[in-house]
Coordinates of C-alpha atoms in Angstrom, one line a residue:
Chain J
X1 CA 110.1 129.5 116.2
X2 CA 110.2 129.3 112.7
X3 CA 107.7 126.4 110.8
X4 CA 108.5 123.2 108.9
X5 CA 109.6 124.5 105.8
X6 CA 109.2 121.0 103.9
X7 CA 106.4 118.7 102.8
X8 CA 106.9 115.0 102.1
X9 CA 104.5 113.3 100.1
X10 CA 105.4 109.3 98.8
X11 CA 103.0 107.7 96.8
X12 CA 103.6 104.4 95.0
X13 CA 102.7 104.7 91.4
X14 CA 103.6 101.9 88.9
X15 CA 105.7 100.0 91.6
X16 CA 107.7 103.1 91.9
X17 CA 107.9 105.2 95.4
X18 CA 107.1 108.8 94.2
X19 CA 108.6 111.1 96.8
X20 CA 107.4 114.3 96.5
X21 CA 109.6 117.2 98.0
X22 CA 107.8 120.5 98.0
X23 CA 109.5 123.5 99.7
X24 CA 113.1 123.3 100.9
X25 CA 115.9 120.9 101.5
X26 CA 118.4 122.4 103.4
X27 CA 120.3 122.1 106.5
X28 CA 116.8 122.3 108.6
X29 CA 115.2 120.1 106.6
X30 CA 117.7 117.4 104.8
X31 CA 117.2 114.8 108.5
X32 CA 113.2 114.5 107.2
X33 CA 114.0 113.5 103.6
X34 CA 116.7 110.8 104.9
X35 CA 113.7 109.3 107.1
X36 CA 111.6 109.4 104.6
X37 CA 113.9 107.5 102.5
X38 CA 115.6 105.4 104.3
X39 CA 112.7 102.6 104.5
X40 CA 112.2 103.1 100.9
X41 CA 115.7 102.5 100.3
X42 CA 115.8 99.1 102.5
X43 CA 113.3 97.7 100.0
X44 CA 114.6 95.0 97.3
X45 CA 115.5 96.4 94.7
X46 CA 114.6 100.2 95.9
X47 CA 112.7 101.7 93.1
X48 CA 112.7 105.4 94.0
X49 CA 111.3 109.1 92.2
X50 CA 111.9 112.1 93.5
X51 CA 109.6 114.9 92.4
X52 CA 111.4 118.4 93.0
X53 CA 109.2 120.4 91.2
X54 CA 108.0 121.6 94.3
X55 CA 111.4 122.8 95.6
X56 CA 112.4 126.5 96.0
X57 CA 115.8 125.8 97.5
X58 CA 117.9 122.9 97.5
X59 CA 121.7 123.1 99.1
X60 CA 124.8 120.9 98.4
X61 CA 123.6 118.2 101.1
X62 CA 120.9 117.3 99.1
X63 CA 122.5 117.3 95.8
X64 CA 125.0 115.0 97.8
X65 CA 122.0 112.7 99.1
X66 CA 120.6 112.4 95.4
X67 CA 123.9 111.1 94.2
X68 CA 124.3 108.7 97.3
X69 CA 121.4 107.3 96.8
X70 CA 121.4 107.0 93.2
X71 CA 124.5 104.7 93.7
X72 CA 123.3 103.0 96.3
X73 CA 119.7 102.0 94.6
X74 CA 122.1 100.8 91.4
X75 CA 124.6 98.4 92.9
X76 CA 121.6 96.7 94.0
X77 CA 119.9 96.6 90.8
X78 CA 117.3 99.6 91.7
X79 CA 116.6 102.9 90.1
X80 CA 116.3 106.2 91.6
X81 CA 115.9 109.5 89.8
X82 CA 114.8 112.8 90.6
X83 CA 112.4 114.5 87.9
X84 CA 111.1 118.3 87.7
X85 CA 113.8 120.3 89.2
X86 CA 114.0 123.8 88.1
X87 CA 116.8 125.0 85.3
X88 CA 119.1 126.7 88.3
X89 CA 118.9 123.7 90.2
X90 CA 119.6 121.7 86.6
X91 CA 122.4 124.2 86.2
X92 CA 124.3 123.8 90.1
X93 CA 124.2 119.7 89.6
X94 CA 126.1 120.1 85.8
X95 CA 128.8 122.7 87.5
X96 CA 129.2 120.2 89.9
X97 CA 129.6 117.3 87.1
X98 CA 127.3 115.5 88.3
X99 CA 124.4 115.0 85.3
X100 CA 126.0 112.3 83.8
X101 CA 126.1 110.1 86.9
X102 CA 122.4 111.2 88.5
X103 CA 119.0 110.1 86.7
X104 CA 117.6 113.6 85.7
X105 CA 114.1 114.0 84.1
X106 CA 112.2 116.7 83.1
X107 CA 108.6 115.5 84.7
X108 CA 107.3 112.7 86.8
X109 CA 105.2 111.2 83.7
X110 CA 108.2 110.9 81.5
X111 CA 110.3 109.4 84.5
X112 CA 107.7 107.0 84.8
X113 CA 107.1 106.0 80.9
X114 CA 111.5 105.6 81.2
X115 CA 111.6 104.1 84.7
X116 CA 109.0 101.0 83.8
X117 CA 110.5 100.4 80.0
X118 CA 111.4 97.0 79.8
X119 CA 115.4 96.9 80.6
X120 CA 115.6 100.2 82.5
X121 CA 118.2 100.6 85.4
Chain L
X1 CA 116.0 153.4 95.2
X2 CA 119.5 153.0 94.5
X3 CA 120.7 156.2 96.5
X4 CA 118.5 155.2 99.3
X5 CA 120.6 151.6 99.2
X6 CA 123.7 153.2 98.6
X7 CA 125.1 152.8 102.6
X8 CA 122.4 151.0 103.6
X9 CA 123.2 148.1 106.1
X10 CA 121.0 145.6 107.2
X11 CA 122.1 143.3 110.1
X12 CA 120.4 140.4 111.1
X13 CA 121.5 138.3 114.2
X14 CA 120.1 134.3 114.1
X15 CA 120.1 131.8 116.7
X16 CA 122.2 129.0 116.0
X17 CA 119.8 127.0 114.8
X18 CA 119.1 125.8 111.2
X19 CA 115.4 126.4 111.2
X20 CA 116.5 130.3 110.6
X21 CA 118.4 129.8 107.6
X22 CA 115.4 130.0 105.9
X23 CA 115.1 133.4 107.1
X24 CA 118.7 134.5 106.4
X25 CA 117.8 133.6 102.9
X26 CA 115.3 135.6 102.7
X27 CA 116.9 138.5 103.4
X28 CA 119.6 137.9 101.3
X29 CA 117.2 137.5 98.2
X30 CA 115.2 140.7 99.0
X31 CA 118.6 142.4 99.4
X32 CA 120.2 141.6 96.1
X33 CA 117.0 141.9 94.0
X34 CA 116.6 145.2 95.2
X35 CA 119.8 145.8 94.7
X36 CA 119.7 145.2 90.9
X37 CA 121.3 142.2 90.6
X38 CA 119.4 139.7 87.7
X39 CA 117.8 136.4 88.9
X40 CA 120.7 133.9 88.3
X41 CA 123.1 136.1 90.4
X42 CA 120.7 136.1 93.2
X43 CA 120.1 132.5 93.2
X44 CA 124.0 132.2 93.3
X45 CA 124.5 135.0 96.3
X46 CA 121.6 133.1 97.9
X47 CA 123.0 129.9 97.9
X48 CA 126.5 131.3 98.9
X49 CA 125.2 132.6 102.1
X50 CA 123.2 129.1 102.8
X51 CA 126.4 127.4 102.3
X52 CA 128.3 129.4 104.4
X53 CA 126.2 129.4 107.1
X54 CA 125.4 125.5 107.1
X55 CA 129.2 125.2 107.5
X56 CA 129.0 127.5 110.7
X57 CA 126.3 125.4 112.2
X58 CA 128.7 122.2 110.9
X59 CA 131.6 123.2 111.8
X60 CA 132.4 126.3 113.9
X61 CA 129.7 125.2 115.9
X62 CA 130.0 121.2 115.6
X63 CA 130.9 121.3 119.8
X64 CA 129.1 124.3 120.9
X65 CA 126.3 123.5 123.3
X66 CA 124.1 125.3 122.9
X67 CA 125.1 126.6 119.5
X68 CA 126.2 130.5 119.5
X69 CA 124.0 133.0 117.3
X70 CA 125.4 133.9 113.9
X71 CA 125.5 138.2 112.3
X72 CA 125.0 138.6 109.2
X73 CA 125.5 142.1 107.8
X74 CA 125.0 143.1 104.5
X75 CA 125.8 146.3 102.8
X76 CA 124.3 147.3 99.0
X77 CA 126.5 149.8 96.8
X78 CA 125.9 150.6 92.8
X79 CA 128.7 148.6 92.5
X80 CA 128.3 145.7 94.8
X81 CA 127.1 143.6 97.5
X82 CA 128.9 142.3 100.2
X83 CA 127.8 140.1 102.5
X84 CA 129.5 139.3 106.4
X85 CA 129.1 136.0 108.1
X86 CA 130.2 136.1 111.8
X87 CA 130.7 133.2 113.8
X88 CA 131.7 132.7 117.3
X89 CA 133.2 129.0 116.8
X90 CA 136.2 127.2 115.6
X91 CA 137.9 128.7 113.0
X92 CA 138.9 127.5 109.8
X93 CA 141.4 127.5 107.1
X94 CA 139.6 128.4 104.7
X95 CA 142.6 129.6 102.2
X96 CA 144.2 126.2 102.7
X97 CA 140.7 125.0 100.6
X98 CA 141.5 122.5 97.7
X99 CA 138.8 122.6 95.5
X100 CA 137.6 119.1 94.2
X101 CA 137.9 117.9 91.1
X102 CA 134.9 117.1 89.5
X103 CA 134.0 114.2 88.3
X104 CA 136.5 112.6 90.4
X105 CA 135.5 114.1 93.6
X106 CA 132.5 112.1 93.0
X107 CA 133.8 108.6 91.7
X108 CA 136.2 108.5 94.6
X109 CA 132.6 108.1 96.4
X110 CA 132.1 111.5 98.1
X111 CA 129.3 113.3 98.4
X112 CA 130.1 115.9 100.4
X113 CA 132.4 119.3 100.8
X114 CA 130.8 121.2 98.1
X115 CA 129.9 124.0 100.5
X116 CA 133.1 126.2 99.9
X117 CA 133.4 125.2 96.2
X118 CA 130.3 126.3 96.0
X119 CA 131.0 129.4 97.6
X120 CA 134.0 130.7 95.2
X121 CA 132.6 129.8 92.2
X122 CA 129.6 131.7 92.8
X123 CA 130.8 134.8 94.6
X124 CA 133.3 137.1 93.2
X125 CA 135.2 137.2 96.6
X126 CA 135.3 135.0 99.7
X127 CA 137.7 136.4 102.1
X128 CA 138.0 134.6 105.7
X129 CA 139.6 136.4 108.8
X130 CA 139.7 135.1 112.2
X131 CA 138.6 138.6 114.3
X132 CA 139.3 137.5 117.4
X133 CA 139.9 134.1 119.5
X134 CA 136.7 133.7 119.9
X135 CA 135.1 135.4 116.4
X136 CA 135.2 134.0 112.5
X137 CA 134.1 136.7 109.6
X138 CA 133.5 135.6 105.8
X139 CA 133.0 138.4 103.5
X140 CA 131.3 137.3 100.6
X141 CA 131.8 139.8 97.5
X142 CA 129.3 140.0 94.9
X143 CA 130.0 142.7 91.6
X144 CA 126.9 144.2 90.0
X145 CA 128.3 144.0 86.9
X146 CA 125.3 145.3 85.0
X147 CA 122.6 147.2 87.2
X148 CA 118.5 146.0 86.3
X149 CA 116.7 149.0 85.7
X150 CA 113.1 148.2 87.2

């Protein structure tokens, strides 16, 4: 019986939950990142990072959770973003037009620096 | 290498259980590396394959208890590789597929049925054929359209 193919790591850094995913999101996996998230989301306002630099493979369901919850944290004044994911990735979310409507960033330090500026959203 | 892959077939039969689709992707990616095909095209046959066989699990399978097992067969050539996905579930019209339009598909509030989108753009054929009452295939078509010499 195949292993866990997923680590989840959250940290909270600058009043921000860093969610670290590190392996892969797919169909296996996808049920442990939405329990991991859910209770962050609940907060007010959810203030959310994902770090993906860890991920080898990510499928459609998770590029559809990203979005979701990008929305979601937004109409209720929160931020969530996803930093570090890797150019192929970065290249599946802009076929898919999503870039200009998810928070992409190249590294959790300069997610953080843009997250906390006075203003951000 | 290559004439040793030339009608090579691997088949690999998984539970129906997603827990394996790690493993299918592994084989997939070992297949089309050592087939010749450059990194970006491998990422794109491996997520094809992932795609299609979440959407077996989804949907074939979504009233199967317990789920059936799902073939896959892949066969290398200097010119391609093609890769079978056979279900025992529901099937599906997949020709009747209307892409989404992106960024609409998204501003309507969706978030999902990118799995057969996915699976077109990426792969230079997709053809579905219902084998038998009980049996689903998708062939997957990939062109080596400029072999990597090692």
């Amino acid at each position: 019986m195949p292993g866990p193919q997923l680590d989840i790591k959250v940290e909270h850094v600058e009043g921000i939950a860093v969610v670290t995913l590190i392996g892969v999101v797919d169909a296996a996996t996808i049920e442990s990142v939405k329990r991991t998230l859910e209770p962050l989301l609940a907060r007010n306002p959810p203030r959310i990072l994902i770090d993906g630099s860890g991920l080898s493979f990510i499928n459609s369901l998770g590029f559809g959770l990203f979005l979701s919850w990008t929305r979601s944290a937004t109409t209720r004044n929160g931020q969530f973003a996803v930093c570090g994911l890797r150019d192929r990735t970065r290249g599946i979310i802009k076929i898919l037009g999503m870039e200009p409507l998810m928070n992409l960033y190249p590294s959790q330090a300069e997610a953080l620096i843009l997250m906390n500026e006075p203003g951000a959203s | 290498m290559s004439e040793t892959l030339h009608s090579d077939v691997i088949r690999v039969r998984i539970p129906g259980d997603a827990r394996y689709l790690a493993l299918i992707r592994s084989v997939i990616v070992n297949a089309a590396i050592a087939s010749g095909f450059a990194d970006d095209d491998v990422d794109k046959i491996e997520m094809a394959v992932d795609e299609a066989c979440t959407n077996v699990l989804d949907h074939a399978y979504r009233f199967a208890t317990p789920k059936p097992p799902i073939d896959i067969e892949v066969r290398v050539s200097p010119e391609r590789l093609v890769v079978d996905i056979i279900d025992r579930g529901v099937s599906f019209d997949f020709n009747a597929y209307i892409p989404p339009k992106f960024p609409d598909h998204w501003l309507r509030g969706k978030t999902r049925g990118l799995g057969v989108f996915l699976i077109k753009h990426f792969m230079d054929e997709a053809k579905y054929e219902r084998l038998s009452a009980t049996s689903n295939r998708l062939r997957l078509i990939k062109n080596l359209q400029q072999p990597v010499t090692p």
